[in-house]
Amino acid sequence: MTMIEAIRDAMDVMMARDEKVVVFGEDVGYFGGVFRCTAGLQQKYGRTRCFDTPISESGIVGTAIGMATYGLRPCVEIQFADYMYPAYDQIVSEAARLRYRSNGEFTCPLVIRMPTGGGIFGGQTHSQSPEALFTHVAGLKTVVPSNPYDAKGLLIAAIEDPDPVIFLEPKRLYNGPFDGHHDRPIIPWSKHELGDVPSGHFTLPLGKASVVRTGSAVTVLAYGTMVYVAQAAAAESGIDAEIIDLRTLIPLDLETIVASVRKTGRCVVVHEATLTSGYGAELAALVQESCFFHLEAPITRVTGWDTPYPHAQEWDYFPGPARVGRALVEAVEA
Amino acid sequence: MTMIEAIRDAMDVMMARDEKVVVFGEDVGYFGGVFRCTAGLQQKYGRTRCFDTPISESGIVGTAIGMATYGLRPCVEIQFADYMYPAYDQIVSEAARLRYRSNGEFTCPLVIRMPTGGGIFGGQTHSQSPEALFTHVAGLKTVVPSNPYDAKGLLIAAIEDPDPVIFLEPKRLYNGPFDGHHDRPIIPWSKHELGDVPSGHFTLPLGKASVVRTGSAVTVLAYGTMVYVAQAAAAESGIDAEIIDLRTLIPLDLETIVASVRKTGRCVVVHEATLTSGYGAELAALVQESCFFHLEAPITRVTGWDTPYPHAQEWDYFPGPARVGRALVEAVEA
Amino acid sequence: MSEPEPLSLHVPEPAVRPGGSPDFSNVKIPRAGAVPRPEVDVDPEAIRELAFSIIRVLNRNGEAVGPWAGLLSDEELIEGMRHMMTLRAFDARMLIAQRQGKTSFYMQHLGEEAISCAFRRALSPGDMNFPTYRQAGLLIAGGYSMVDMMCQVYSNSRDPLKGRQLPVMYASKEHGFFTISGNLATQYVQAVGWAMASAISKDTKIAAAWIGDGSTAESDFHAALVFASTYKAPVVLNIVNNQWAISTFQGIARGGSGTFAARGLGFGIPSLRVDGNDYLAVYAVAKWAVERARRNLGPTLIEYVTYRVGAHSTSDDPSAYRPKAESDAWPLGDPVIRLKNHLIVKGVWSEERHKQAEAEILDTVIAAQKEAESYGTLHAGGKPSARDMFDGVYAEMPPHLRRQRQQAGV
Amino acid sequence: MSEPEPLSLHVPEPAVRPGGSPDFSNVKIPRAGAVPRPEVDVDPEAIRELAFSIIRVLNRNGEAVGPWAGLLSDEELIEGMRHMMTLRAFDARMLIAQRQGKTSFYMQHLGEEAISCAFRRALSPGDMNFPTYRQAGLLIAGGYSMVDMMCQVYSNSRDPLKGRQLPVMYASKEHGFFTISGNLATQYVQAVGWAMASAISKDTKIAAAWIGDGSTAESDFHAALVFASTYKAPVVLNIVNNQWAISTFQGIARGGSGTFAARGLGFGIPSLRVDGNDYLAVYAVAKWAVERARRNLGPTLIEYVTYRVGAHSTSDDPSAYRPKAESDAWPLGDPVIRLKNHLIVKGVWSEERHKQAEAEILDTVIAAQKEAESYGTLHAGGKPSARDMFDGVYAEMPPHLRRQRQQAGV
Ligand SMILES: Cc1ncc(C[n+]2csc(CCOP(=O)(O)OP(=O)(O)O)c2C)c(N)n1
Ligand SMILES: Cc1ncc(C[n+]2csc(CCOP(=O)(O)OP(=O)(O)O)c2C)c(N)n1
Ligand SMILES: [Mg+2]
Ligand SMILES: [Mg+2]
């Protein structure tokens, strides 16, 4: 199953189980979404459970909040994460705070899905990774799956969650794991064990990281596409890295992180978003606070540069295996 | 001069010098702003240079961007930082990226002023400190003055800057330095040396921090209201802290920070915004990276909690001198 | 073509500023009873003119006239009278309490009582309002506990919202009163979503959205109209035009259109204007719109023409930006006095009964206040705990918040 | 009252989907010449009906008729013809280039060429367009270098935007073409701000805002109308209704109003609908609106009724959501063919001259393409440097970016 199919399957399973689950967004209904994540759902569940919306991200999220407080469980799509900004007020000022400010009179079980990340020559408006803009907001959960299996289990968990969940889908992983070697073909998910996704209902807990490679030399904290880049970097640099796929950024599985860093004594954080005030800053701050006396080298960050996402210079911008590999070597040699 | 007067004076000086400077926002014209920062400017410069706008933050910033690309230098007010979210798309996707994406064909010399921070029983919609949502965005500069002198010098520099500047005004400092002792009267700026502001034109560079207390035991990184809280904390805990008022967050004066931390070997970061993914995370990440081998204790952060800003529990939420003082002691004893 | 003249920017200004004498000659007010009452399934294009007139029922003599009259019994009218008087008394007491430092902030309804009080009566149990801070009449007229309201205003130990929210930002699901947002306009579109959810669920409940004249300029107003129009959501879209948005007169938000109701025309939404100081007219129009929504005929936009007699909030002093006597000159009068006159004309009320009712109501409000104050006020007596501050951010507290609570030592 | 019936959600659907036969019987098309031409200083309320009709000049026989006709000379019309043909040829070549992997992405104008090409002619030097990705005719008709456009599309070493922007997101101050945003609608309100700045500065320049039918749902559309209406900004607010927004038919954005032009009515903005496939009508209406702006009479809203004949972009395949032959059934025809017929009827053009012009134009476009490709294409030949990626984020590079550039080793 591709990641697209896994995401669709999660919504399909939940729409079948719970008629409160509704799915909508731009081009999401008849056509099934520009990435086809919702293909077939309107045909199967009817036009009032899965439908096209006007091009208004604040309208999509705003109405979804209203629906959630009514008692539905909307799972809406923002066509690209780069287009979530018009909805940001609704997300931050409303979805995230309804439960708190009303002392639970009103709650907001809502999932907002959006494709993130670059690597598709999408330029500044089809490549962004705005996760840090969500992790700073109390009341939101933020999830970033890295494979079809996780995507399905986490998306079902997100839909069942009683609070708003931001579900970020690294679009470069939709069809197969991408390790940053853009000049090589990707293995499709059908040939990858994590593409083997059980049918029916299952969940993965929000807040549990996964150690995707055990190692002793350095801990790498990554999520989404960077999980594969880190794996490639470890293989190519020969550094025995322990690679943790965070899977959910909030709540964060700090325990797993701390256990690993205390073991390796070194830590490299990798993400595609711009460096400054990226989620890597929070990770570095937490790790140094929690593991200070175990650290043998400064925690470094390998990230997108502090520029808008460029079109032609995509592979200069993208933190690929060479850059990550260098950081691993430096961390170990420091 | 109060901080309000200093801010007004900066706009006044610039409006007099440069007819391209225009000032607008909600209640900014005839009435002169809910905090009176623009009082008298419409009377002095006329209704087309200083005017009231419809209640539409995206309209305010969107039109200001259009004006800036025409060649004016708009300095607009968002009534409270808590209300900037509807304008966030315009700020992030447009103002911040115009120069870059057009390769300088179009530029955006724009100042967006907004009162930030709590301590006035303003609850969740009149108390926020969203600076980290700006520091993550490439193309923006972010300024937080802590006294009338700085406010005037930095605001003039911001208006003269060729790029968009976010100008955050800690509202709790408008009338005098506030050290977190809410049960004690504040000294008005008129009795404070930094309330002594030269008339006419002068600037402070964007990107230079100021060491407001020299010390040897621990470096405190703070900005806005927290500068005074940190001073009170140092005085009350008896810790010989070196306190740095960052003044501008982007560009950051990393040099001054690093020199101090290398000297003290310890660092506490203080801000009012929520902890997770706050600007303190970036500071901690940078400091551990730049000063790793000089650090004798983990860098800690004293911040607002990861909840919306509560109304009744304001003083439980606000990082006051007791909490900061404890952190100083812990940093030194660690 | 000849050289064009230089352009100049048009910046609207109110007719009068402090120092001038109030002038509402630009407010065109049709006779009571003059505006027709169409069928609820009328073609919206056929009633465009209703967006430019004012539906009125009570005339100068205190009589109820025209096609929108005759919907309420004497008992109902008297009850409505009591609701408005209660809201006014409640406001008066809370304003004093704020001045006494018992709370940080308050917002009153003076002059606008008819709108939320009468509207509430047109709703059925289960319907949901998405109010702004100036519709507490929905709670008062709906029988919500005044003590609970005051406890919220005081952020005390019995505050239903645990001290987390600013005063007057009430929330009660049972009373069809959505948690008020301090952010303007955000909830307008949520109301549309709530109504869509009711339709998706084949329910019979409808929603009511509320916004002020100034706030119609916000973007979410547009999103609400777009979605309501496209999906024919069962929602009543209310605009309370009280002439002012803090210090900004309504001409700044309204721009070149004659009215706020006109905004609905571009969406094919039936759009009505009503005398907001006329309890009977408000009720009649609300009932019409509610029926449209209930019968799945889609949204209705209503502009209530009224006047904000008091300051914007306790942080505001309107004498800085408008003539002091402006409210006296307001041509639509005072909603309480107008209903009182009507009841007297009808012979079911008198000056004496009015005074008596006033005294009774004041007693009730004061009793509620005493009780509320026994649970504390903002800076004295019982109050929510610091633990309450950490609760309810999520259904279940995540580890990082547990750590923070521990650090806070609570 | 009896128990209400359950509600149900209304979700608009286009008349036909793939498999069905195209049906535009719902598109009401008035005769050419039928719509009156008001004075530019007309009271907006007096011309409300123009928002529900379609201004047309070219009739079925290729004649220019009615009060909006007669504004362009034969030479001007022939030039217009060449502009449209050039844009079409340019698009065709770039589509092929994209398929050949010479760039990542392309967006064409097929069927919509008249709009941007004719509008451009109504502007004066110094005026500023805030275009979307489907108005390259403004550049072609304005004489901007095709080589430069192609270099941008190829992100090559001569790309004026240094490879930073997606293909087709051109920018040229000199040519009155604002840097296109990939984010929809954001620039609509910027255009209003630019126009306000011109008025504040007592300049004579005006702005033109551009948006698609689907994007009118975005919030910034509202902000633009609010500000334009309030400050009477000298701006022309263009809506290109090409019936589709990617896979979503215009009924989803339009909702219950009959037209997109109707959106302007709630703001007191004169709102016109025009046949977007009629070069003469587009020019006439554009000129009318530009004159209003120039004479400080304020904004005008124009809806261009047209049809997106091609795919949304090279990433899209419309056969998945609309009948294949739908574009053939489009009742307003093709703008190039219609102007061609008109010129032939006038006796100033012929099939032969048309073919010849086509060949000439193709040669010119191919020559430009050759030159552009000599500077590289996306994955081959010359290209912008990694240093270019770090430049221009700020006027002056701040220390943290200098550090990063150093780390990147460039
Ligand atoms: C998004 C946002 N912007 C600004 C404000 C500040 N503000 C609070 S009330 C108000 C005026 C609202 O006026 P109106 O909508 O007419 O309502 P009224 O107060 O007259 O009932 C303003 C500007 C806010 N609360 N939210
Ligand atoms: C804010 C935002 N949301 C969504 C998109 C994705 N998107 C790009 S074009 C498009 C359709 C626009 O349709 P319309 O406005 O009718 O213009 P057209 O393409 O037909 O010219 C969408 C949804 C975007 N670019 N920006
Ligand atoms: Mg108002
Ligand atoms: Mg379109």
JSON list of C-alpha atoms in Angstrom, two decimals, chain B residues 22 48 51-54 56 58-60 62-63 65-67 69-70 72 89-90 93-94 97-103 105-106 137-141 162-163 250-251 254, chain D residues 128 160-162 164-165 171-173 177-181 183 186-187 189-190 193-194 196-198 200-201 203 220 223 226-227 231 389 391-395 398 400 403:
[
{"chain": "B", "resi": 22, "resn": "VAL", "atom": "CA", "xyz": [2.08, 56.52, 6.72]},
{"chain": "B", "resi": 48, "resn": "THR", "atom": "CA", "xyz": [-4.38, 60.45, 4.44]},
{"chain": "B", "resi": 51, "resn": "PHE", "atom": "CA", "xyz": [-6.12, 56.92, 9.51]},
{"chain": "B", "resi": 52, "resn": "ASP", "atom": "CA", "xyz": [-8.57, 54.44, 10.97]},
{"chain": "B", "resi": 53, "resn": "THR", "atom": "CA", "xyz": [-9.05, 51.15, 9.19]},
{"chain": "B", "resi": 54, "resn": "PRO", "atom": "CA", "xyz": [-11.75, 48.55, 9.05]},
{"chain": "B", "resi": 56, "resn": "SER", "atom": "CA", "xyz": [-9.31, 43.46, 9.26]},
{"chain": "B", "resi": 58, "resn": "SER", "atom": "CA", "xyz": [-5.18, 40.93, 6.84]},
{"chain": "B", "resi": 59, "resn": "GLY", "atom": "CA", "xyz": [-6.52, 44.04, 5.15]},
{"chain": "B", "resi": 60, "resn": "ILE", "atom": "CA", "xyz": [-4.25, 46.28, 7.19]},
{"chain": "B", "resi": 62, "resn": "GLY", "atom": "CA", "xyz": [-2.22, 43.40, 2.90]},
{"chain": "B", "resi": 63, "resn": "THR", "atom": "CA", "xyz": [-2.80, 47.02, 1.91]},
{"chain": "B", "resi": 65, "resn": "ILE", "atom": "CA", "xyz": [2.36, 45.58, 1.67]},
{"chain": "B", "resi": 66, "resn": "GLY", "atom": "CA", "xyz": [0.84, 47.05, -1.48]},
{"chain": "B", "resi": 67, "resn": "MET", "atom": "CA", "xyz": [1.77, 50.53, -0.27]},
{"chain": "B", "resi": 69, "resn": "THR", "atom": "CA", "xyz": [5.82, 48.03, -2.86]},
{"chain": "B", "resi": 70, "resn": "TYR", "atom": "CA", "xyz": [4.54, 51.29, -4.31]},
{"chain": "B", "resi": 72, "resn": "LEU", "atom": "CA", "xyz": [5.62, 54.29, 0.79]},
{"chain": "B", "resi": 89, "resn": "ASP", "atom": "CA", "xyz": [-0.52, 34.77, 5.85]},
{"chain": "B", "resi": 90, "resn": "GLN", "atom": "CA", "xyz": [0.19, 38.23, 4.49]},
{"chain": "B", "resi": 93, "resn": "SER", "atom": "CA", "xyz": [3.75, 34.39, 2.51]},
{"chain": "B", "resi": 94, "resn": "GLU", "atom": "CA", "xyz": [3.99, 37.91, 1.19]},
{"chain": "B", "resi": 97, "resn": "ARG", "atom": "CA", "xyz": [9.17, 36.81, 0.64]},
{"chain": "B", "resi": 98, "resn": "LEU", "atom": "CA", "xyz": [8.58, 39.61, -1.86]},
{"chain": "B", "resi": 99, "resn": "ARG", "atom": "CA", "xyz": [12.19, 40.69, -2.18]},
{"chain": "B", "resi": 100, "resn": "TYR", "atom": "CA", "xyz": [13.45, 37.15, -2.44]},
{"chain": "B", "resi": 101, "resn": "ARG", "atom": "CA", "xyz": [11.00, 35.75, -4.91]},
{"chain": "B", "resi": 102, "resn": "SER", "atom": "CA", "xyz": [11.09, 38.79, -7.19]},
{"chain": "B", "resi": 103, "resn": "ASN", "atom": "CA", "xyz": [14.87, 39.08, -6.94]},
{"chain": "B", "resi": 105, "resn": "GLU", "atom": "CA", "xyz": [12.07, 43.85, -8.31]},
{"chain": "B", "resi": 106, "resn": "PHE", "atom": "CA", "xyz": [9.71, 44.50, -5.44]},
{"chain": "B", "resi": 137, "resn": "VAL", "atom": "CA", "xyz": [10.10, 33.07, 9.15]},
{"chain": "B", "resi": 138, "resn": "ALA", "atom": "CA", "xyz": [12.99, 33.90, 6.84]},
{"chain": "B", "resi": 139, "resn": "GLY", "atom": "CA", "xyz": [12.76, 37.47, 5.58]},
{"chain": "B", "resi": 140, "resn": "LEU", "atom": "CA", "xyz": [11.42, 39.09, 8.75]},
{"chain": "B", "resi": 141, "resn": "LYS", "atom": "CA", "xyz": [13.22, 41.03, 11.42]},
{"chain": "B", "resi": 162, "resn": "PRO", "atom": "CA", "xyz": [14.40, 48.32, 3.69]},
{"chain": "B", "resi": 163, "resn": "ASP", "atom": "CA", "xyz": [12.71, 45.11, 4.82]},
{"chain": "B", "resi": 250, "resn": "ILE", "atom": "CA", "xyz": [16.32, 38.57, 14.35]},
{"chain": "B", "resi": 251, "resn": "PRO", "atom": "CA", "xyz": [19.01, 39.55, 13.56]},
{"chain": "B", "resi": 254, "resn": "LEU", "atom": "CA", "xyz": [24.99, 36.09, 18.99]},
{"chain": "D", "resi": 128, "resn": "MET", "atom": "CA", "xyz": [0.51, 48.16, -11.81]},
{"chain": "D", "resi": 160, "resn": "PRO", "atom": "CA", "xyz": [15.58, 37.20, -13.85]},
{"chain": "D", "resi": 161, "resn": "LEU", "atom": "CA", "xyz": [14.35, 35.64, -10.61]},
{"chain": "D", "resi": 162, "resn": "LYS", "atom": "CA", "xyz": [17.52, 33.56, -10.08]},
{"chain": "D", "resi": 164, "resn": "ARG", "atom": "CA", "xyz": [13.96, 31.11, -6.77]},
{"chain": "D", "resi": 165, "resn": "GLN", "atom": "CA", "xyz": [10.39, 31.10, -8.05]},
{"chain": "D", "resi": 171, "resn": "ALA", "atom": "CA", "xyz": [7.83, 39.73, -11.93]},
{"chain": "D", "resi": 172, "resn": "SER", "atom": "CA", "xyz": [8.60, 42.98, -13.69]},
{"chain": "D", "resi": 173, "resn": "LYS", "atom": "CA", "xyz": [8.17, 46.38, -12.16]},
{"chain": "D", "resi": 177, "resn": "PHE", "atom": "CA", "xyz": [3.58, 43.18, -13.46]},
{"chain": "D", "resi": 178, "resn": "PHE", "atom": "CA", "xyz": [3.76, 42.51, -9.73]},
{"chain": "D", "resi": 179, "resn": "THR", "atom": "CA", "xyz": [5.61, 39.45, -8.48]},
{"chain": "D", "resi": 180, "resn": "ILE", "atom": "CA", "xyz": [3.05, 36.64, -8.64]},
{"chain": "D", "resi": 181, "resn": "SER", "atom": "CA", "xyz": [2.30, 34.81, -5.45]},
{"chain": "D", "resi": 183, "resn": "ASN", "atom": "CA", "xyz": [-0.80, 31.82, -2.63]},
{"chain": "D", "resi": 186, "resn": "THR", "atom": "CA", "xyz": [-3.21, 37.48, -1.22]},
{"chain": "D", "resi": 187, "resn": "GLN", "atom": "CA", "xyz": [-2.38, 40.03, -3.86]},
{"chain": "D", "resi": 189, "resn": "VAL", "atom": "CA", "xyz": [-5.73, 43.32, -1.33]},
{"chain": "D", "resi": 190, "resn": "GLN", "atom": "CA", "xyz": [-2.17, 44.38, -2.04]},
{"chain": "D", "resi": 193, "resn": "GLY", "atom": "CA", "xyz": [-3.05, 49.07, -1.00]},
{"chain": "D", "resi": 194, "resn": "TRP", "atom": "CA", "xyz": [-0.88, 50.00, -3.96]},
{"chain": "D", "resi": 196, "resn": "MET", "atom": "CA", "xyz": [-4.32, 53.70, -2.04]},
{"chain": "D", "resi": 197, "resn": "ALA", "atom": "CA", "xyz": [-0.63, 54.58, -1.98]},
{"chain": "D", "resi": 198, "resn": "SER", "atom": "CA", "xyz": [-0.94, 56.19, -5.38]},
{"chain": "D", "resi": 200, "resn": "ILE", "atom": "CA", "xyz": [-2.08, 59.14, -0.88]},
{"chain": "D", "resi": 201, "resn": "SER", "atom": "CA", "xyz": [0.87, 60.29, -2.99]},
{"chain": "D", "resi": 203, "resn": "ASP", "atom": "CA", "xyz": [-0.05, 60.33, -8.18]},
{"chain": "D", "resi": 220, "resn": "ASP", "atom": "CA", "xyz": [-8.32, 38.35, 1.15]},
{"chain": "D", "resi": 223, "resn": "ALA", "atom": "CA", "xyz": [-10.44, 42.46, 2.66]},
{"chain": "D", "resi": 226, "resn": "VAL", "atom": "CA", "xyz": [-13.77, 46.31, 2.11]},
{"chain": "D", "resi": 227, "resn": "PHE", "atom": "CA", "xyz": [-10.70, 48.53, 1.77]},
{"chain": "D", "resi": 231, "resn": "TYR", "atom": "CA", "xyz": [-11.18, 54.39, 0.68]},
{"chain": "D", "resi": 389, "resn": "MET", "atom": "CA", "xyz": [19.67, 30.93, -2.92]},
{"chain": "D", "resi": 391, "resn": "ASP", "atom": "CA", "xyz": [20.93, 36.27, -1.46]},
{"chain": "D", "resi": 392, "resn": "GLY", "atom": "CA", "xyz": [17.97, 38.57, -1.34]},
{"chain": "D", "resi": 393, "resn": "VAL", "atom": "CA", "xyz": [16.28, 37.25, 1.77]},
{"chain": "D", "resi": 394, "resn": "TYR", "atom": "CA", "xyz": [17.10, 40.68, 3.19]},
{"chain": "D", "resi": 395, "resn": "ALA", "atom": "CA", "xyz": [18.64, 43.74, 1.59]},
{"chain": "D", "resi": 398, "resn": "PRO", "atom": "CA", "xyz": [22.40, 39.09, 8.43]},
{"chain": "D", "resi": 400, "resn": "HIS", "atom": "CA", "xyz": [23.12, 33.98, 10.73]},
{"chain": "D", "resi": 403, "resn": "ARG", "atom": "CA", "xyz": [27.09, 31.57, 8.70]}
]
